[in-house]
CSV table of C-alpha atoms and ligand atoms in Angstrom, one decimal:
chain,number,residue,atom,x,y,z
A,1,MET,CA,10.1,-13.3,-33.1
A,2,THR,CA,11.4,-11.8,-29.9
A,3,ASN,CA,10.1,-8.9,-27.9
A,4,ALA,CA,12.6,-6.7,-29.7
A,5,ASP,CA,10.5,-7.1,-32.8
A,6,PHE,CA,7.5,-5.4,-31.2
A,7,THR,CA,6.9,-1.6,-31.0
A,8,PRO,CA,8.1,-0.6,-27.5
A,9,ARG,CA,4.8,0.0,-25.8
A,10,VAL,CA,3.7,0.6,-22.2
A,11,PHE,CA,0.3,-0.4,-20.9
A,12,SER,CA,-1.1,0.0,-17.4
A,13,GLY,CA,-4.4,0.4,-15.6
A,14,ILE,CA,-5.9,1.5,-12.4
A,15,GLN,CA,-9.4,0.6,-11.1
A,16,PRO,CA,-11.8,3.5,-10.7
A,17,SER,CA,-13.1,2.1,-7.4
A,18,GLY,CA,-12.5,5.2,-5.3
A,19,GLY,CA,-10.1,6.0,-2.6
A,20,LEU,CA,-6.8,6.7,-4.3
A,21,THR,CA,-3.8,6.4,-2.0
A,22,LEU,CA,-0.1,7.4,-1.9
A,23,GLY,CA,0.5,3.7,-2.9
A,24,ASN,CA,-1.3,4.2,-6.2
A,25,TYR,CA,0.6,7.4,-6.8
A,26,LEU,CA,4.1,6.3,-6.0
A,27,GLY,CA,3.8,2.6,-7.1
A,28,ALA,CA,2.0,3.4,-10.3
A,29,LEU,CA,1.0,6.8,-11.5
A,30,LYS,CA,4.3,8.7,-10.8
A,31,ARG,CA,6.1,5.9,-12.7
A,32,PHE,CA,3.6,6.1,-15.6
A,33,VAL,CA,4.5,9.8,-15.9
A,34,ASP,CA,8.2,9.0,-15.8
A,35,MET,CA,7.8,6.4,-18.6
A,36,GLN,CA,5.8,8.9,-20.7
A,37,ASN,CA,8.4,11.5,-20.2
A,38,ALA,CA,11.3,9.2,-21.0
A,39,GLY,CA,9.8,9.2,-24.5
A,40,THR,CA,11.1,5.7,-25.4
A,41,HIS,CA,7.7,4.0,-25.4
A,42,GLU,CA,4.2,4.7,-26.7
A,43,CYS,CA,2.2,4.8,-23.4
A,44,VAL,CA,-1.4,3.6,-23.1
A,45,TYR,CA,-3.1,4.2,-19.7
A,46,CYS,CA,-6.5,3.0,-18.8
A,47,MET,CA,-9.2,3.4,-16.1
A,48,VAL,CA,-10.3,-0.2,-15.8
A,49,ASP,CA,-14.0,0.2,-15.1
A,50,GLN,CA,-14.8,-3.3,-16.2
A,51,HIS,CA,-12.4,-4.7,-13.6
A,52,ALA,CA,-14.0,-2.4,-11.0
A,53,ILE,CA,-17.4,-4.1,-11.3
A,54,THR,CA,-16.0,-7.5,-10.4
A,55,VAL,CA,-17.1,-6.3,-6.9
A,56,TRP,CA,-20.2,-4.2,-6.4
A,57,GLN,CA,-20.0,-0.6,-7.5
A,58,ASN,CA,-22.8,1.9,-7.1
A,59,PRO,CA,-23.3,3.3,-10.6
A,60,ALA,CA,-23.2,7.0,-9.6
A,61,ASP,CA,-20.0,6.3,-7.6
A,62,LEU,CA,-18.4,4.5,-10.5
A,63,ARG,CA,-19.1,7.5,-12.8
A,64,ASN,CA,-17.6,9.9,-10.3
A,65,ASN,CA,-14.6,7.7,-9.5
A,66,THR,CA,-13.8,7.2,-13.2
A,67,ARG,CA,-13.7,11.0,-13.8
A,68,GLU,CA,-11.8,11.5,-10.6
A,69,LEU,CA,-9.2,8.9,-11.6
A,70,ALA,CA,-8.9,10.6,-15.0
A,71,ALA,CA,-8.3,13.9,-13.2
A,72,PHE,CA,-5.7,12.2,-11.0
A,73,PHE,CA,-3.9,10.9,-14.1
A,74,ILE,CA,-3.8,14.3,-15.8
A,75,ALA,CA,-3.0,16.3,-12.6
A,76,SER,CA,-0.1,13.9,-11.9
A,77,GLY,CA,1.4,14.6,-15.3
A,78,VAL,CA,0.0,12.1,-17.7
A,79,ASP,CA,-0.5,14.2,-20.9
A,80,PRO,CA,-3.5,12.9,-22.8
A,81,GLU,CA,-1.9,14.1,-26.1
A,82,ARG,CA,1.4,12.3,-25.6
A,83,SER,CA,-0.1,9.3,-23.9
A,84,ILE,CA,-3.3,7.5,-24.7
A,85,LEU,CA,-5.8,7.9,-21.8
A,86,PHE,CA,-9.2,6.3,-21.7
A,87,ASN,CA,-11.7,4.1,-19.8
A,88,GLN,CA,-11.7,0.4,-20.6
A,89,SER,CA,-15.4,-0.1,-21.3
A,90,GLN,CA,-15.2,2.2,-24.3
A,91,VAL,CA,-12.8,-0.1,-26.1
A,92,PRO,CA,-14.8,-3.4,-26.5
A,93,ALA,CA,-11.7,-5.2,-27.8
A,94,HIS,CA,-10.5,-5.7,-24.2
A,95,ALA,CA,-13.6,-7.7,-23.3
A,96,GLN,CA,-13.5,-9.5,-26.7
A,97,LEU,CA,-9.9,-10.6,-26.3
A,98,GLY,CA,-10.7,-11.3,-22.6
A,99,TRP,CA,-13.2,-13.9,-23.7
A,100,ILE,CA,-10.6,-15.7,-25.9
A,101,PHE,CA,-8.2,-15.7,-22.9
A,102,ASN,CA,-11.0,-17.2,-20.7
A,103,CYS,CA,-10.7,-20.1,-23.1
A,104,VAL,CA,-6.9,-20.2,-22.9
A,105,ALA,CA,-6.3,-19.7,-19.1
A,106,ARG,CA,-6.9,-22.8,-16.9
A,107,MET,CA,-9.1,-23.0,-13.8
A,108,GLY,CA,-6.0,-24.1,-11.8
A,109,TRP,CA,-4.0,-21.0,-12.8
A,110,MET,CA,-6.9,-18.7,-11.7
A,111,SER,CA,-7.5,-20.5,-8.4
A,112,ARG,CA,-3.9,-20.0,-7.4
A,113,MET,CA,-4.1,-16.2,-7.7
A,114,THR,CA,-3.5,-14.8,-4.2
A,115,GLN,CA,-5.7,-11.7,-5.0
A,116,TRP,CA,-8.6,-14.0,-5.8
A,117,LYS,CA,-8.0,-15.9,-2.5
A,118,ASP,CA,-7.8,-12.7,-0.5
A,119,LYS,CA,-10.7,-10.9,-2.2
A,120,SER,CA,-13.1,-13.9,-2.3
A,121,GLY,CA,-12.2,-14.9,1.2
A,122,LYS,CA,-14.2,-17.6,3.0
A,123,ASN,CA,-17.2,-16.8,0.8
A,124,SER,CA,-15.8,-17.7,-2.6
A,125,GLU,CA,-19.2,-19.4,-3.6
A,126,ASN,CA,-20.7,-16.0,-3.5
A,127,ALA,CA,-17.9,-14.1,-5.3
A,128,SER,CA,-18.7,-13.0,-8.9
A,129,LEU,CA,-17.5,-15.1,-11.8
A,130,GLY,CA,-15.8,-11.9,-13.1
A,131,LEU,CA,-13.6,-11.7,-9.9
A,132,PHE,CA,-12.4,-15.2,-10.7
A,133,GLY,CA,-11.7,-14.5,-14.3
A,134,TYR,CA,-10.3,-11.0,-13.6
A,135,PRO,CA,-6.7,-11.9,-14.6
A,136,ALA,CA,-7.7,-13.1,-18.0
A,137,LEU,CA,-9.2,-9.7,-18.7
A,138,MET,CA,-6.1,-8.0,-17.4
A,139,ALA,CA,-4.0,-10.1,-19.8
A,140,ALA,CA,-6.3,-8.9,-22.6
A,141,ASP,CA,-5.9,-5.3,-21.5
A,142,ILE,CA,-2.2,-5.6,-22.0
A,143,LEU,CA,-1.9,-7.9,-25.0
A,144,VAL,CA,-4.6,-6.3,-27.1
A,145,TYR,CA,-2.0,-3.5,-27.5
A,146,HIS,CA,0.9,-6.0,-27.8
A,147,ALA,CA,2.3,-4.0,-24.9
A,148,THR,CA,5.9,-4.9,-24.1
A,149,HIS,CA,6.3,-3.2,-20.7
A,150,VAL,CA,3.8,-2.9,-17.8
A,151,PRO,CA,4.6,-0.6,-14.9
A,152,VAL,CA,2.8,-1.8,-11.7
A,153,GLY,CA,3.2,-2.1,-8.0
A,154,ASP,CA,4.5,-5.3,-6.5
A,155,ASP,CA,1.0,-6.6,-5.7
A,156,GLN,CA,0.3,-7.1,-9.4
A,157,LYS,CA,3.4,-9.3,-10.0
A,158,GLN,CA,1.5,-12.6,-10.0
A,159,HIS,CA,-1.1,-11.3,-12.5
A,160,LEU,CA,1.7,-10.3,-14.9
A,161,GLU,CA,3.2,-13.7,-14.6
A,162,LEU,CA,-0.2,-15.1,-15.6
A,163,THR,CA,-0.3,-12.7,-18.5
A,164,ARG,CA,3.0,-14.2,-19.7
A,165,ASP,CA,1.6,-17.7,-19.3
A,166,ILE,CA,-1.5,-16.8,-21.3
A,167,ALA,CA,0.5,-15.3,-24.1
A,168,ALA,CA,2.9,-18.3,-24.2
A,169,LYS,CA,0.0,-20.8,-24.2
A,170,PHE,CA,-1.9,-19.0,-26.9
A,171,ASN,CA,1.3,-18.8,-29.1
A,172,HIS,CA,2.0,-22.4,-28.5
A,173,ASP,CA,-1.5,-23.8,-29.0
A,174,TYR,CA,-2.0,-21.9,-32.3
A,175,GLY,CA,1.6,-22.3,-33.4
A,176,VAL,CA,2.2,-18.6,-33.8
A,177,ASP,CA,4.6,-16.0,-32.4
A,178,PHE,CA,1.8,-13.4,-32.1
A,179,PHE,CA,1.7,-12.1,-28.5
A,180,PRO,CA,4.8,-10.7,-26.8
A,181,ILE,CA,5.9,-12.0,-23.5
A,182,THR,CA,5.4,-8.8,-21.5
A,183,GLU,CA,8.0,-7.5,-19.1
A,184,PRO,CA,6.7,-6.3,-15.7
A,185,VAL,CA,8.3,-3.1,-14.6
A,186,ILE,CA,8.3,-3.2,-10.9
A,187,ASP,CA,11.1,-1.0,-9.6
A,188,GLY,CA,12.0,2.0,-7.5
A,189,PRO,CA,11.8,2.5,-3.8
A,190,ALA,CA,8.0,2.6,-3.7
A,191,LYS,CA,7.1,-0.6,-5.5
A,192,ARG,CA,5.3,-1.7,-2.3
A,193,VAL,CA,4.2,1.3,-0.1
A,194,MET,CA,3.3,-0.1,3.3
A,195,SER,CA,0.6,0.9,5.9
A,196,LEU,CA,1.5,3.7,8.2
A,197,THR,CA,0.3,1.7,11.2
A,198,ASP,CA,1.7,-1.7,10.3
A,199,GLY,CA,4.8,-1.9,8.2
A,200,THR,CA,4.1,-5.5,7.3
A,201,LYS,CA,0.8,-4.7,5.5
A,202,LYS,CA,0.4,-3.0,2.1
A,203,MET,CA,-1.0,0.6,2.2
A,204,SER,CA,-4.5,0.0,0.9
A,205,LYS,CA,-7.8,1.9,0.5
A,206,SER,CA,-9.6,-1.1,2.0
A,207,ASP,CA,-7.8,-0.9,5.4
A,208,PRO,CA,-10.5,-0.1,8.0
A,209,SER,CA,-8.2,2.5,9.6
A,210,ASP,CA,-7.8,5.8,7.7
A,211,LYS,CA,-4.7,6.5,9.7
A,212,SER,CA,-3.0,3.6,7.9
A,213,ARG,CA,-2.8,5.5,4.6
A,214,ILE,CA,-2.4,8.9,2.9
A,215,ASN,CA,-5.4,9.5,0.6
A,216,MET,CA,-4.8,11.6,-2.5
A,217,SER,CA,-7.8,13.7,-1.2
A,218,ASP,CA,-6.1,14.4,2.2
A,219,ASP,CA,-5.4,18.0,3.0
A,220,ALA,CA,-2.0,19.3,4.3
A,221,ASP,CA,-3.1,19.0,7.9
A,222,ALA,CA,-4.2,15.4,7.5
A,223,ILE,CA,-1.0,14.5,5.7
A,224,ALA,CA,1.2,16.0,8.4
A,225,ARG,CA,-0.9,14.5,11.2
A,226,LYS,CA,-0.7,11.0,9.7
A,227,PHE,CA,3.0,11.1,9.2
A,228,ARG,CA,3.5,12.5,12.7
A,229,LYS,CA,1.5,9.6,14.1
A,230,ALA,CA,2.9,6.9,11.8
A,231,ARG,CA,4.2,3.9,13.7
A,232,THR,CA,8.0,3.8,14.1
A,233,ASP,CA,10.4,2.3,16.6
A,234,PRO,CA,12.4,4.0,19.3
A,235,ASP,CA,15.8,4.0,17.5
A,236,PRO,CA,17.1,6.9,15.5
A,237,LEU,CA,17.7,6.4,11.7
A,238,PRO,CA,20.7,4.1,11.1
A,239,ASP,CA,23.7,5.1,9.0
A,240,SER,CA,22.9,2.9,6.0
A,241,TYR,CA,19.9,1.4,4.3
A,242,GLU,CA,20.9,-2.1,5.3
A,243,GLY,CA,20.4,-1.0,9.0
A,244,LEU,CA,16.6,-0.8,8.2
A,245,LYS,CA,16.4,-4.5,7.3
A,246,ASP,CA,14.4,-5.6,10.3
A,247,ARG,CA,12.6,-2.3,10.8
A,248,PRO,CA,9.7,-2.3,8.4
A,249,GLU,CA,7.9,0.8,9.5
A,250,ALA,CA,11.2,2.8,9.5
A,251,ARG,CA,12.1,1.5,6.1
A,252,ASN,CA,8.7,2.3,4.7
A,253,LEU,CA,9.0,6.0,5.7
A,254,VAL,CA,12.5,6.2,4.1
A,255,ASP,CA,11.2,4.5,1.0
A,256,ILE,CA,8.4,7.0,0.7
A,257,PHE,CA,10.8,9.9,1.3
A,258,ALA,CA,13.1,8.6,-1.5
A,259,ALA,CA,10.3,8.1,-4.0
A,260,LEU,CA,8.8,11.5,-3.3
A,261,SER,CA,12.1,13.3,-3.6
A,262,GLU,CA,13.2,11.2,-6.6
A,263,ARG,CA,16.4,10.2,-5.0
A,264,THR,CA,18.0,6.8,-4.2
A,265,ARG,CA,17.5,5.3,-0.8
A,266,GLU,CA,21.3,5.4,-0.3
A,267,ASP,CA,21.4,9.1,-1.1
A,268,VAL,CA,18.5,9.8,1.3
A,269,MET,CA,20.3,7.8,4.1
A,270,GLY,CA,23.4,10.0,3.6
A,271,GLU,CA,21.2,13.0,4.6
A,272,VAL,CA,19.1,11.6,7.4
A,273,GLN,CA,21.4,9.1,9.2
A,274,GLY,CA,21.3,9.5,12.9
A,275,MET,CA,18.2,11.6,12.9
A,276,GLN,CA,15.5,11.2,15.5
A,277,TRP,CA,11.9,10.6,14.3
A,278,GLY,CA,10.9,14.0,15.8
A,279,ALA,CA,13.1,15.6,13.1
A,280,PHE,CA,12.5,13.2,10.2
A,281,LYS,CA,8.8,13.0,10.3
A,282,PRO,CA,8.2,16.8,9.8
A,283,LEU,CA,10.7,16.7,6.9
A,284,LEU,CA,8.7,13.9,5.3
A,285,ALA,CA,5.4,15.6,5.9
A,286,ASP,CA,6.6,18.8,4.4
A,287,LEU,CA,7.9,17.0,1.3
A,288,ALA,CA,4.6,15.1,0.9
A,289,VAL,CA,2.6,18.2,1.2
A,290,GLU,CA,4.8,20.0,-1.3
A,291,LYS,CA,4.5,17.2,-3.9
A,292,LEU,CA,0.8,16.2,-3.3
A,293,SER,CA,-1.0,19.5,-2.8
A,294,PRO,CA,-0.6,20.7,-6.4
A,295,ILE,CA,-2.0,17.5,-7.6
A,296,SER,CA,-5.1,17.7,-5.5
A,297,VAL,CA,-5.6,21.4,-6.4
A,298,GLU,CA,-5.3,20.6,-10.1
A,299,MET,CA,-7.7,17.6,-9.7
A,300,THR,CA,-10.3,19.9,-8.2
A,301,ARG,CA,-9.9,22.3,-11.1
A,302,LEU,CA,-10.2,19.6,-13.7
A,303,LEU,CA,-13.3,18.1,-12.0
A,304,ASP,CA,-15.1,21.4,-12.4
A,305,ASP,CA,-15.5,20.5,-16.0
A,306,PRO,CA,-16.6,16.8,-16.3
A,307,GLY,CA,-17.6,17.3,-19.9
A,308,GLU,CA,-14.0,18.1,-20.8
A,309,ILE,CA,-12.8,15.0,-19.0
A,310,ASP,CA,-15.3,12.9,-20.9
A,311,ARG,CA,-14.1,14.4,-24.2
A,312,ILE,CA,-10.5,13.6,-23.4
A,313,LEU,CA,-11.4,10.0,-22.5
A,314,GLY,CA,-13.4,9.7,-25.7
A,315,ARG,CA,-10.6,10.8,-27.8
A,316,GLY,CA,-8.2,8.5,-26.0
A,317,ALA,CA,-10.6,5.6,-26.6
A,318,GLU,CA,-10.6,6.3,-30.4
A,319,ARG,CA,-6.8,6.3,-30.4
A,320,ALA,CA,-6.7,3.1,-28.4
A,321,GLU,CA,-9.0,1.4,-30.8
A,322,GLU,CA,-6.7,2.2,-33.7
A,323,ILE,CA,-4.1,0.0,-32.1
A,324,ALA,CA,-6.4,-2.6,-30.5
A,325,ASN,CA,-8.8,-3.4,-33.2
A,326,PRO,CA,-6.3,-4.7,-35.8
A,327,ILE,CA,-4.7,-6.9,-33.1
A,328,LEU,CA,-8.1,-8.3,-32.2
A,329,ALA,CA,-9.0,-8.9,-35.8
A,330,LYS,CA,-5.7,-10.8,-36.3
A,331,THR,CA,-6.4,-12.8,-33.2
A,332,TYR,CA,-9.8,-13.8,-34.5
A,333,GLU,CA,-8.2,-14.9,-37.7
A,334,ILE,CA,-5.6,-17.0,-35.9
A,335,VAL,CA,-8.3,-18.6,-33.8
A,336,GLY,CA,-10.5,-19.4,-36.9
A,337,MET,CA,-13.4,-17.0,-36.5
A,338,VAL,CA,-14.9,-16.3,-40.0
A,339,ALA,CA,-14.8,-12.6,-40.7
A,340,SER,CA,-18.2,-12.4,-42.4
A,341,LYS,CA,-18.8,-8.7,-42.4
B,401,TYM,P1,-5.2,-1.3,-8.6
B,401,TYM,O1,-6.3,-0.4,-9.1
B,401,TYM,O2,-5.5,-2.1,-7.3
B,401,TYM,O3,-3.9,-0.4,-8.3
B,401,TYM,C1,-3.4,0.4,-9.3
B,401,TYM,C2,-1.9,0.4,-9.3
B,401,TYM,O4,-1.4,0.9,-8.0
B,401,TYM,C3,-0.4,0.0,-7.5
B,401,TYM,N1,-0.5,0.0,-6.0
B,401,TYM,C4,0.5,0.1,-5.2
B,401,TYM,N2,1.9,0.2,-5.5
B,401,TYM,C5,2.7,0.3,-4.4
B,401,TYM,N3,2.3,0.3,-3.1
B,401,TYM,C6,1.0,0.2,-2.8
B,401,TYM,N4,0.6,0.2,-1.5
B,401,TYM,C7,0.0,0.1,-3.9
B,401,TYM,N5,-1.3,0.0,-3.9
B,401,TYM,C8,-1.6,0.0,-5.2
B,401,TYM,C9,-0.8,-1.3,-8.0
B,401,TYM,O5,0.2,-2.3,-8.0
B,401,TYM,C10,-1.2,-1.0,-9.4
B,401,TYM,O6,-0.1,-0.9,-10.3
B,401,TYM,N6,-5.3,-5.3,-11.5
B,401,TYM,C11,-4.9,-3.9,-11.5
B,401,TYM,C12,-5.5,-3.0,-12.5
B,401,TYM,C13,-5.3,-3.5,-13.9
B,401,TYM,C14,-4.0,-3.5,-14.6
B,401,TYM,C15,-4.3,-4.0,-15.9
B,401,TYM,C16,-2.7,-3.1,-14.3
B,401,TYM,C17,-6.2,-4.0,-14.8
B,401,TYM,N7,-5.7,-4.3,-16.0
B,401,TYM,C18,-3.3,-4.2,-16.9
B,401,TYM,C19,-1.8,-3.2,-15.3
B,401,TYM,C20,-2.0,-3.8,-16.6
B,401,TYM,C21,-5.3,-3.4,-10.1
B,401,TYM,O7,-6.3,-3.8,-9.5
B,401,TYM,O8,-4.7,-2.3,-9.7
């Protein structure tokens, strides 16, 4: 069997751990919407609440953040009728397949994950076991749908390679061709949106400086101020994208502009070449406000009715189970679990 024999299916997830950034929007959500709208794949999108608790989450915050993330998905254009939208804990098949993958993945594979090293830091003795095993659950999220394509930002690449390793080892150990070897979809100008204060660091909600990022909750004034103050260099914009090679902050702003305006980098350079920052930054800020404000307005509207959000997620979970449960049952059969009920 090759991947072409599987139903073309997209899976991706975002942690409801609060603090959504422009990186999440351009690197992930906007691309989820594009894949849904392309209509070539069945799309399954998930709020991965079980991943979130690998580090401490206050329960009330987790609830709010899950609903806020659902609102972010919908306000950005994920249509819960066309796509399947739900929170991970409501589909137990993820954790169940995750356990099987805990027994397939090797300790050595997990300990090489850079995200584990970064997040556990110097105090890995005190990190949760869940944080260490996290990538096996992520592989289960994807493979319990036999997903063929996974759109993510660049920082998830290593986890997707591990997903492929887990699928290949399972298939090999059990002598089957059961799990697809998933294709990461890491493309576009915003696959790695960088910090506004240091172009060598990823834009992240965990950066101590709020000036380093655009939060999805920022108002128009904050967005404009942050872009105006974004670090750059003294030179004007060059006449080609290659001219930005050693100018990470400048390149990042051009990449953000290209992603927000849905144009190629080259096309954007044609328009902005030779511009001074004093002219480019207000253009970028206006574009960002134009694209992001309607999302935050719609999020606020949706969050007025949390009951409706819960109903949407519940319906999504039922649809997700229709795909996941038979795949889990077949996995149990392959592994040799007796189906006694
Ligand atoms: P998470 O919640 O950290 O991030 C969600 C998505 O946002 C992307 N992203 C970025 N993209 C570009 N530039 C940035 N600065 C930036 N910051 C975040 C991430 O790459 C990601 O696509 N492990 C995952 C969640 C997950 C998952 C999955 C993803 C769990 N199971 C299965 C795909 C498939 C995570 O922590 O993403």
